[in-house]
Every structure is written in C-alpha cells, then in structure tokens.
Amino acid sequence: MVQSIDLGGFQGGGSHPHFLIAGPCVIESEQLVLDTAFQIADIAKQVGFPCIFKSSYDKANRSSIHSFRGIGIAEGLSILKKVKEKVQIPVLTDVHSVGEATMAGEVVDILQIPAFLCRQTDLLIAAAKTGRVVNVKKGQFLSPWDMKNVVHKLEESGTKKIVLTERGASFGYNNLVVDMRSLPVMRGLGYPVVFDATHSVQLPGGSGTKSSGQREFIAPLARAAAAAGCDGFFMEVHPNPDAAMSDGPNMVPLHQLKELLQQLHQICQVAGKAENNIF
C-alpha cells in the first residue's frame, strides 16, 4: 500500500488526487518565476490538480561549462521563498551537495535529488535529516527495482517522506526510453511515484554542447503514465521554451499546459492508481 504524504499543504499518494510538479527548468529571473508560478497555480486549480512549483537555482550537470547554470543558491532560495509567500503553493528545488540540502531545507517544501546523484549516500542522508519531503529521480542507469536501495538509505536516515520519480532510461547514445512498468514497480516500494514527462523526452547531449529534446512526445508519454497509474506528474513549463536558458526543447509551453492537464485528469479519473488497475 502506498503511503500518503504531506507535500506542503496537501496530501499526495495513497488514494489522494493526482498532483502536479511544474515550473521553469532554471530560475532565470524573479519576475519570470513569479509570473509563471501564478499562472501554473491558476491553471492547475482550474483543472483540479494540487500543485507544487519547481525551479532550480543551479543546474550543476549542464553539458558544457559555458552553459547557463542559474543564479545561485542564495538568490534562488530567496525567490522561491517569495513564490511560497505570494502564490501560496509549496515549492521544490534540486540540491547537489550536503551543504545545499541543509540550506534549501530551511526554505523549500521538497528537496529533489537529481537523477545523476540518486545513489549519493551522503546527499540522501543530508536530505532526509532536514525533515523535508525528498523526491528522488531514478537514475537513467538504474532499473526501477534498484530504487529499493535508495528508499532504504532514506528510511535508515530517519525519513518516510519519500517520492520517487521516473524520468526515462538510457537507450544507446543521446536517447532515453520509458518503461511504463517502472511506475507500478516503484509504487510497490510503498511511496508515491511521479512521472517526469519532460525529461523523459530529453536527448542528453543531443546538440553537442547541450541537450536536445522531442517536445512532441511529452503529451503521449504523459497520457500513458496516467493510464499506468502514477500519483503525480512532473513537467518543466516555460512561457517561451524556445527562448529558455535551459532545457527549452523538452519543456511544455505555458499556453498548452491547461489542455494537457485536462486530458490527464480525464484519464486519471478512469485509470486510478496502479494497485487499482485491472490487468
């Protein structure tokens, strides 16, 4: 049975409604973040999805050393705090080190462990000890059943506030595929499972010095994940993805978000959660 978890003001997992994690890949400016957060929150409320705002103060795994990484942790956390206060929704951000986990844990509701760092024991321990919810993205190099070891590290470190996210698996060079079986498999570990619809269509390093992506496959994969019985959806959303400073090719244009969420909501109503699906 999947645990129900407080995600910063609403319950996720268990029999609770599906939820949304959404926002620009990286914090580009305070104004962009606040404007986008207000619009995402309004759209999610209209459709019926409890919402968490996501954006990163630093993208530490960019392909090129010359790529824009973000505005830094101090300014980034200050902006995320304003989102919490002004938009009145919970916030999530990536952390990359023990020190970052401690600092971010004082501000955000959910700490996200990037896929490439999902096996870093010290980082998992530090995130667990903050008392915040910890969302771990399954590494592109891991099977879904291998995430049991990640879960055990977090549990042994004192937390059961855990969310697991599927974001695709490496398939040859510069390509990812999604095995929808991973959603019920990871849900079997007892915690809510999220489908990352935007990183799953990424083409890592596909443009040489940066990643590319296939935005046209976001909606089909998200619909499939809804039918497979996930608990939530992760989507990077931007008002103008083609001008975004990170991950533009695999972000959802803000003006298309409502229609996609409406489709997912309808499928979720029929499919339910993984343990209730009939095979």
mmCIF file of C-alpha atoms in Angstrom:
data_model
loop_
_atom_site.group_PDB
_atom_site.id
_atom_site.type_symbol
_atom_site.label_atom_id
_atom_site.label_comp_id
_atom_site.label_asym_id
_atom_site.label_seq_id
_atom_site.Cartn_x
_atom_site.Cartn_y
_atom_site.Cartn_z
ATOM 1 C CA MET A 1 0.000 0.000 0.000
ATOM 2 C CA VAL A 2 1.362 3.416 -0.989
ATOM 3 C CA GLN A 3 1.819 5.871 1.847
ATOM 4 C CA SER A 4 0.044 9.195 1.916
ATOM 5 C CA ILE A 5 2.496 12.081 2.327
ATOM 6 C CA ASP A 6 2.033 15.750 3.203
ATOM 7 C CA LEU A 7 3.504 17.613 0.228
ATOM 8 C CA GLY A 8 3.459 21.064 1.756
ATOM 9 C CA GLY A 9 -0.226 21.691 2.265
ATOM 10 C CA PHE A 10 -1.966 18.782 0.566
ATOM 11 C CA GLN A 11 -1.794 15.002 0.700
ATOM 12 C CA GLY A 12 -0.255 13.016 -2.158
ATOM 13 C CA GLY A 13 -0.086 9.286 -2.728
ATOM 14 C CA GLY A 14 -2.472 6.676 -1.380
ATOM 15 C CA SER A 15 -5.991 7.326 -2.585
ATOM 16 C CA HIS A 16 -5.490 11.092 -2.807
ATOM 17 C CA PRO A 17 -5.864 13.010 -6.093
ATOM 18 C CA HIS A 18 -3.060 13.116 -8.633
ATOM 19 C CA PHE A 19 -0.798 16.135 -8.248
ATOM 20 C CA LEU A 20 1.411 18.327 -10.440
ATOM 21 C CA ILE A 21 5.020 19.491 -10.074
ATOM 22 C CA ALA A 22 5.708 22.235 -12.624
ATOM 23 C CA GLY A 23 7.812 25.284 -13.398
ATOM 24 C CA PRO A 24 10.744 26.548 -15.489
ATOM 25 C CA CYS A 25 13.843 24.358 -15.545
ATOM 26 C CA VAL A 26 16.041 27.030 -14.022
ATOM 27 C CA ILE A 27 15.395 30.358 -12.305
ATOM 28 C CA GLU A 28 16.125 32.954 -14.968
ATOM 29 C CA SER A 29 14.702 35.960 -13.123
ATOM 30 C CA GLU A 30 12.411 36.736 -10.208
ATOM 31 C CA GLN A 31 9.745 38.205 -12.485
ATOM 32 C CA LEU A 32 9.644 35.200 -14.804
ATOM 33 C CA VAL A 33 9.383 32.812 -11.876
ATOM 34 C CA LEU A 34 6.602 34.706 -10.100
ATOM 35 C CA ASP A 35 4.569 35.293 -13.274
ATOM 36 C CA THR A 36 4.881 31.651 -14.315
ATOM 37 C CA ALA A 37 4.104 30.364 -10.817
ATOM 38 C CA PHE A 38 0.896 32.409 -10.602
ATOM 39 C CA GLN A 39 -0.271 31.132 -13.989
ATOM 40 C CA ILE A 40 0.615 27.484 -13.322
ATOM 41 C CA ALA A 41 -1.146 27.592 -9.957
ATOM 42 C CA ASP A 42 -4.266 29.099 -11.524
ATOM 43 C CA ILE A 43 -4.365 26.551 -14.370
ATOM 44 C CA ALA A 44 -3.797 23.622 -12.010
ATOM 45 C CA LYS A 45 -6.580 24.821 -9.721
ATOM 46 C CA GLN A 46 -8.997 25.162 -12.636
ATOM 47 C CA VAL A 47 -8.293 21.608 -13.783
ATOM 48 C CA GLY A 48 -8.256 20.068 -10.310
ATOM 49 C CA PHE A 49 -4.580 19.266 -9.730
ATOM 50 C CA PRO A 50 -2.929 20.183 -6.411
ATOM 51 C CA CYS A 51 0.276 21.929 -7.478
ATOM 52 C CA ILE A 52 3.920 22.234 -6.438
ATOM 53 C CA PHE A 53 6.114 24.854 -8.069
ATOM 54 C CA LYS A 54 9.532 23.719 -9.295
ATOM 55 C CA SER A 55 12.569 25.658 -10.424
ATOM 56 C CA SER A 56 16.306 25.275 -9.854
ATOM 57 C CA TYR A 57 18.784 27.848 -8.581
ATOM 58 C CA ASP A 58 21.588 25.806 -10.152
ATOM 59 C CA LYS A 59 21.791 23.132 -12.855
ATOM 60 C CA ALA A 60 25.054 21.503 -11.911
ATOM 61 C CA ASN A 61 25.065 18.891 -14.675
ATOM 62 C CA ARG A 62 24.900 21.042 -17.809
ATOM 63 C CA SER A 63 26.670 19.537 -20.828
ATOM 64 C CA SER A 64 29.014 22.494 -21.334
ATOM 65 C CA ILE A 65 30.944 24.542 -18.813
ATOM 66 C CA HIS A 66 29.760 27.624 -20.746
ATOM 67 C CA SER A 67 26.026 26.840 -20.378
ATOM 68 C CA PHE A 68 23.855 28.954 -18.080
ATOM 69 C CA ARG A 69 23.573 27.178 -14.728
ATOM 70 C CA GLY A 70 21.386 29.504 -12.705
ATOM 71 C CA ILE A 71 21.522 32.466 -10.358
ATOM 72 C CA GLY A 72 22.994 30.713 -7.316
ATOM 73 C CA ILE A 73 21.582 29.290 -4.122
ATOM 74 C CA ALA A 74 21.184 32.438 -2.006
ATOM 75 C CA GLU A 75 19.259 34.480 -4.579
ATOM 76 C CA GLY A 76 17.430 31.406 -5.842
ATOM 77 C CA LEU A 77 16.120 30.406 -2.420
ATOM 78 C CA SER A 78 15.059 33.997 -1.787
ATOM 79 C CA ILE A 79 12.943 33.913 -4.958
ATOM 80 C CA LEU A 80 11.455 30.502 -4.123
ATOM 81 C CA LYS A 81 10.516 31.820 -0.686
ATOM 82 C CA LYS A 82 8.624 34.651 -2.384
ATOM 83 C CA VAL A 83 6.755 32.094 -4.521
ATOM 84 C CA LYS A 84 5.650 30.311 -1.331
ATOM 85 C CA GLU A 85 4.507 33.551 0.269
ATOM 86 C CA LYS A 86 2.877 35.259 -2.715
ATOM 87 C CA VAL A 87 1.480 32.354 -4.742
ATOM 88 C CA GLN A 88 0.682 30.249 -1.686
ATOM 89 C CA ILE A 89 1.869 26.942 -3.105
ATOM 90 C CA PRO A 90 4.619 24.549 -1.978
ATOM 91 C CA VAL A 91 7.972 24.741 -3.744
ATOM 92 C CA LEU A 92 10.614 22.219 -4.845
ATOM 93 C CA THR A 93 14.199 22.597 -5.979
ATOM 94 C CA ASP A 94 17.237 20.430 -6.806
ATOM 95 C CA VAL A 95 20.075 20.001 -4.350
ATOM 96 C CA HIS A 96 23.532 18.741 -5.268
ATOM 97 C CA SER A 97 25.527 18.590 -2.028
ATOM 98 C CA VAL A 98 25.177 18.107 1.710
ATOM 99 C CA GLY A 99 25.539 21.851 2.307
ATOM 100 C CA GLU A 100 22.901 22.707 -0.277
ATOM 101 C CA ALA A 101 20.449 20.227 1.232
ATOM 102 C CA THR A 102 20.792 21.888 4.624
ATOM 103 C CA MET A 103 20.353 25.412 3.232
ATOM 104 C CA ALA A 104 17.482 24.591 0.878
ATOM 105 C CA GLY A 105 15.744 22.556 3.576
ATOM 106 C CA GLU A 106 15.213 25.772 5.522
ATOM 107 C CA VAL A 107 13.115 27.242 2.691
ATOM 108 C CA VAL A 108 11.568 24.721 0.313
ATOM 109 C CA ASP A 109 8.944 22.072 0.998
ATOM 110 C CA ILE A 110 10.513 19.350 -1.152
ATOM 111 C CA LEU A 111 14.166 18.612 -1.856
ATOM 112 C CA GLN A 112 14.809 16.965 -5.194
ATOM 113 C CA ILE A 113 17.741 14.621 -5.740
ATOM 114 C CA PRO A 114 18.794 14.779 -9.423
ATOM 115 C CA ALA A 115 18.899 11.507 -11.336
ATOM 116 C CA PHE A 116 22.679 11.513 -11.700
ATOM 117 C CA LEU A 117 23.016 11.827 -7.889
ATOM 118 C CA CYS A 118 20.365 9.339 -6.781
ATOM 119 C CA ARG A 119 22.940 6.916 -5.326
ATOM 120 C CA GLN A 120 24.984 9.518 -3.448
ATOM 121 C CA THR A 121 24.611 8.287 0.110
ATOM 122 C CA ASP A 122 25.784 11.421 1.934
ATOM 123 C CA LEU A 123 23.393 13.597 -0.084
ATOM 124 C CA LEU A 124 20.452 11.285 0.625
ATOM 125 C CA ILE A 125 21.260 11.222 4.340
ATOM 126 C CA ALA A 126 21.533 15.019 4.489
ATOM 127 C CA ALA A 127 18.242 15.488 2.629
ATOM 128 C CA ALA A 128 16.484 13.011 4.920
ATOM 129 C CA LYS A 129 17.741 14.755 8.047
ATOM 130 C CA THR A 130 16.211 18.104 7.024
ATOM 131 C CA GLY A 131 12.754 16.688 7.712
ATOM 132 C CA ARG A 132 11.555 17.845 4.303
ATOM 133 C CA VAL A 133 9.974 15.617 1.687
ATOM 134 C CA VAL A 134 12.653 14.089 -0.546
ATOM 135 C CA ASN A 135 11.855 13.477 -4.213
ATOM 136 C CA VAL A 136 14.430 11.205 -5.834
ATOM 137 C CA LYS A 137 14.659 10.956 -9.591
ATOM 138 C CA LYS A 138 15.522 7.452 -10.723
ATOM 139 C CA GLY A 139 18.894 7.463 -12.454
ATOM 140 C CA GLN A 140 18.900 6.853 -16.192
ATOM 141 C CA PHE A 141 21.274 3.988 -15.387
ATOM 142 C CA LEU A 142 19.079 2.214 -12.797
ATOM 143 C CA SER A 143 16.308 -0.336 -13.028
ATOM 144 C CA PRO A 144 13.126 0.568 -11.146
ATOM 145 C CA TRP A 145 13.629 -2.261 -8.643
ATOM 146 C CA ASP A 146 17.086 -0.925 -7.805
ATOM 147 C CA MET A 147 15.381 2.110 -6.276
ATOM 148 C CA LYS A 148 14.647 -0.039 -3.232
ATOM 149 C CA ASN A 149 18.232 0.644 -2.127
ATOM 150 C CA VAL A 150 17.653 4.396 -2.415
ATOM 151 C CA VAL A 151 14.479 4.059 -0.368
ATOM 152 C CA HIS A 152 16.283 2.040 2.290
ATOM 153 C CA LYS A 153 19.006 4.709 2.586
ATOM 154 C CA LEU A 154 16.378 7.379 3.213
ATOM 155 C CA GLU A 155 14.396 5.243 5.655
ATOM 156 C CA GLU A 156 17.543 4.312 7.592
ATOM 157 C CA SER A 157 18.336 8.038 7.754
ATOM 158 C CA GLY A 158 15.077 8.743 9.523
ATOM 159 C CA THR A 159 12.500 9.714 6.912
ATOM 160 C CA LYS A 160 9.486 8.193 5.258
ATOM 161 C CA LYS A 161 8.645 11.422 3.456
ATOM 162 C CA ILE A 162 9.714 9.985 0.117
ATOM 163 C CA VAL A 163 8.615 10.462 -3.505
ATOM 164 C CA LEU A 164 10.144 8.591 -6.447
ATOM 165 C CA THR A 165 10.246 9.961 -9.994
ATOM 166 C CA GLU A 166 10.601 8.148 -13.313
ATOM 167 C CA ARG A 167 12.458 10.166 -15.970
ATOM 168 C CA GLY A 168 13.465 7.607 -18.596
ATOM 169 C CA ALA A 169 16.332 5.179 -19.048
ATOM 170 C CA SER A 170 19.414 5.464 -21.263
ATOM 171 C CA PHE A 171 18.893 3.725 -24.592
ATOM 172 C CA GLY A 172 22.042 3.820 -26.670
ATOM 173 C CA TYR A 173 23.671 7.184 -27.255
ATOM 174 C CA ASN A 174 21.833 10.512 -26.715
ATOM 175 C CA ASN A 175 18.472 8.832 -26.233
ATOM 176 C CA LEU A 176 16.057 7.831 -23.481
ATOM 177 C CA VAL A 177 13.111 5.457 -23.367
ATOM 178 C CA VAL A 178 10.407 4.998 -20.750
ATOM 179 C CA ASP A 179 9.334 1.604 -19.477
ATOM 180 C CA MET A 180 5.872 2.226 -18.039
ATOM 181 C CA ARG A 181 6.249 -0.902 -15.916
ATOM 182 C CA SER A 182 8.576 1.156 -13.726
ATOM 183 C CA LEU A 183 5.629 3.140 -12.332
ATOM 184 C CA PRO A 184 3.831 0.220 -10.648
ATOM 185 C CA VAL A 185 7.196 -1.396 -9.791
ATOM 186 C CA MET A 186 8.393 1.675 -7.873
ATOM 187 C CA ARG A 187 4.950 2.222 -6.381
ATOM 188 C CA GLY A 188 5.350 -1.261 -4.950
ATOM 189 C CA LEU A 189 8.091 0.166 -2.722
ATOM 190 C CA GLY A 190 5.339 1.935 -0.792
ATOM 191 C CA TYR A 191 5.742 5.571 -1.788
ATOM 192 C CA PRO A 192 4.120 7.966 -4.288
ATOM 193 C CA VAL A 193 5.525 7.805 -7.811
ATOM 194 C CA VAL A 194 5.758 10.741 -10.221
ATOM 195 C CA PHE A 195 6.218 10.631 -13.977
ATOM 196 C CA ASP A 196 8.604 13.261 -15.357
ATOM 197 C CA ALA A 197 7.029 13.906 -18.744
ATOM 198 C CA THR A 198 9.585 16.450 -19.922
ATOM 199 C CA HIS A 199 12.980 14.951 -19.022
ATOM 200 C CA SER A 200 11.732 11.650 -20.433
ATOM 201 C CA VAL A 201 11.772 13.184 -23.919
ATOM 202 C CA GLN A 202 15.216 14.724 -23.482
ATOM 203 C CA LEU A 203 18.029 13.765 -25.854
ATOM 204 C CA PRO A 204 21.020 14.046 -23.478
ATOM 205 C CA GLY A 205 23.892 15.855 -25.169
ATOM 206 C CA GLY A 206 21.937 15.642 -28.406
ATOM 207 C CA SER A 207 23.049 19.080 -29.569
ATOM 208 C CA GLY A 208 26.728 18.637 -28.870
ATOM 209 C CA THR A 209 27.318 21.198 -26.124
ATOM 210 C CA LYS A 210 23.759 20.931 -24.764
ATOM 211 C CA SER A 211 20.876 18.509 -24.581
ATOM 212 C CA SER A 212 18.102 18.459 -27.130
ATOM 213 C CA GLY A 213 14.594 17.066 -26.822
ATOM 214 C CA GLN A 214 11.417 15.923 -28.529
ATOM 215 C CA ARG A 215 8.678 18.095 -27.095
ATOM 216 C CA GLU A 216 6.072 16.497 -29.365
ATOM 217 C CA PHE A 217 6.214 13.294 -27.291
ATOM 218 C CA ILE A 218 5.505 14.888 -23.907
ATOM 219 C CA ALA A 219 1.734 14.544 -24.176
ATOM 220 C CA PRO A 220 1.644 10.911 -25.446
ATOM 221 C CA LEU A 221 4.001 9.732 -22.714
ATOM 222 C CA ALA A 222 2.167 11.673 -20.006
ATOM 223 C CA ARG A 223 -1.136 10.153 -21.114
ATOM 224 C CA ALA A 224 0.431 6.680 -20.999
ATOM 225 C CA ALA A 225 1.736 7.334 -17.474
ATOM 226 C CA ALA A 226 -1.706 8.481 -16.379
ATOM 227 C CA ALA A 227 -3.156 5.207 -17.635
ATOM 228 C CA ALA A 228 -0.354 3.242 -15.939
ATOM 229 C CA GLY A 229 -1.381 4.637 -12.569
ATOM 230 C CA CYS A 230 1.199 7.149 -11.317
ATOM 231 C CA ASP A 231 0.476 9.527 -8.418
ATOM 232 C CA GLY A 232 1.725 12.739 -9.974
ATOM 233 C CA PHE A 233 3.238 14.446 -12.989
ATOM 234 C CA PHE A 234 6.425 16.467 -13.265
ATOM 235 C CA MET A 235 6.646 18.951 -16.114
ATOM 236 C CA GLU A 236 9.039 21.763 -16.803
ATOM 237 C CA VAL A 237 6.926 24.641 -18.112
ATOM 238 C CA HIS A 238 8.023 27.940 -19.640
ATOM 239 C CA PRO A 239 6.192 30.860 -21.294
ATOM 240 C CA ASN A 240 8.570 30.640 -24.263
ATOM 241 C CA PRO A 241 10.577 27.391 -24.251
ATOM 242 C CA ASP A 242 12.433 28.268 -27.453
ATOM 243 C CA ALA A 243 13.992 31.229 -25.636
ATOM 244 C CA ALA A 244 14.585 29.388 -22.350
ATOM 245 C CA MET A 245 18.097 29.327 -20.912
ATOM 246 C CA SER A 246 17.978 25.593 -20.103
ATOM 247 C CA ASP A 247 16.050 22.554 -21.401
ATOM 248 C CA GLY A 248 13.922 24.523 -23.856
ATOM 249 C CA PRO A 249 13.452 21.666 -26.370
ATOM 250 C CA ASN A 250 11.804 19.469 -23.753
ATOM 251 C CA MET A 251 9.646 21.982 -21.875
ATOM 252 C CA VAL A 252 5.879 22.448 -22.106
ATOM 253 C CA PRO A 253 4.804 25.847 -23.489
ATOM 254 C CA LEU A 254 2.746 27.523 -20.771
ATOM 255 C CA HIS A 255 -0.178 28.177 -23.110
ATOM 256 C CA GLN A 256 -0.502 24.436 -23.788
ATOM 257 C CA LEU A 257 -0.479 23.337 -20.165
ATOM 258 C CA LYS A 258 -4.217 23.568 -19.439
ATOM 259 C CA GLU A 259 -5.268 21.359 -22.346
ATOM 260 C CA LEU A 260 -2.693 18.714 -21.418
ATOM 261 C CA LEU A 261 -3.750 18.691 -17.768
ATOM 262 C CA GLN A 262 -7.390 18.348 -18.775
ATOM 263 C CA GLN A 263 -6.530 15.259 -20.813
ATOM 264 C CA LEU A 264 -4.520 13.762 -17.955
ATOM 265 C CA HIS A 265 -7.254 14.485 -15.439
ATOM 266 C CA GLN A 266 -9.794 12.594 -17.532
ATOM 267 C CA ILE A 267 -7.504 9.576 -17.904
ATOM 268 C CA CYS A 268 -6.654 9.565 -14.203
ATOM 269 C CA GLN A 269 -10.323 9.553 -13.305
ATOM 270 C CA VAL A 270 -10.778 6.350 -15.302
ATOM 271 C CA ALA A 271 -7.479 4.581 -14.598
ATOM 272 C CA GLY A 272 -6.999 5.355 -10.919
ATOM 273 C CA LYS A 273 -3.784 4.366 -9.171
ATOM 274 C CA ALA A 274 -1.544 1.418 -10.019
ATOM 275 C CA GLU A 275 -2.805 -1.026 -7.393
ATOM 276 C CA ASN A 276 -6.370 -0.475 -8.568
ATOM 277 C CA ASN A 277 -5.682 -1.102 -12.259
ATOM 278 C CA ILE A 278 -7.212 -4.222 -13.758
ATOM 279 C CA PHE A 279 -4.898 -6.260 -15.975
#
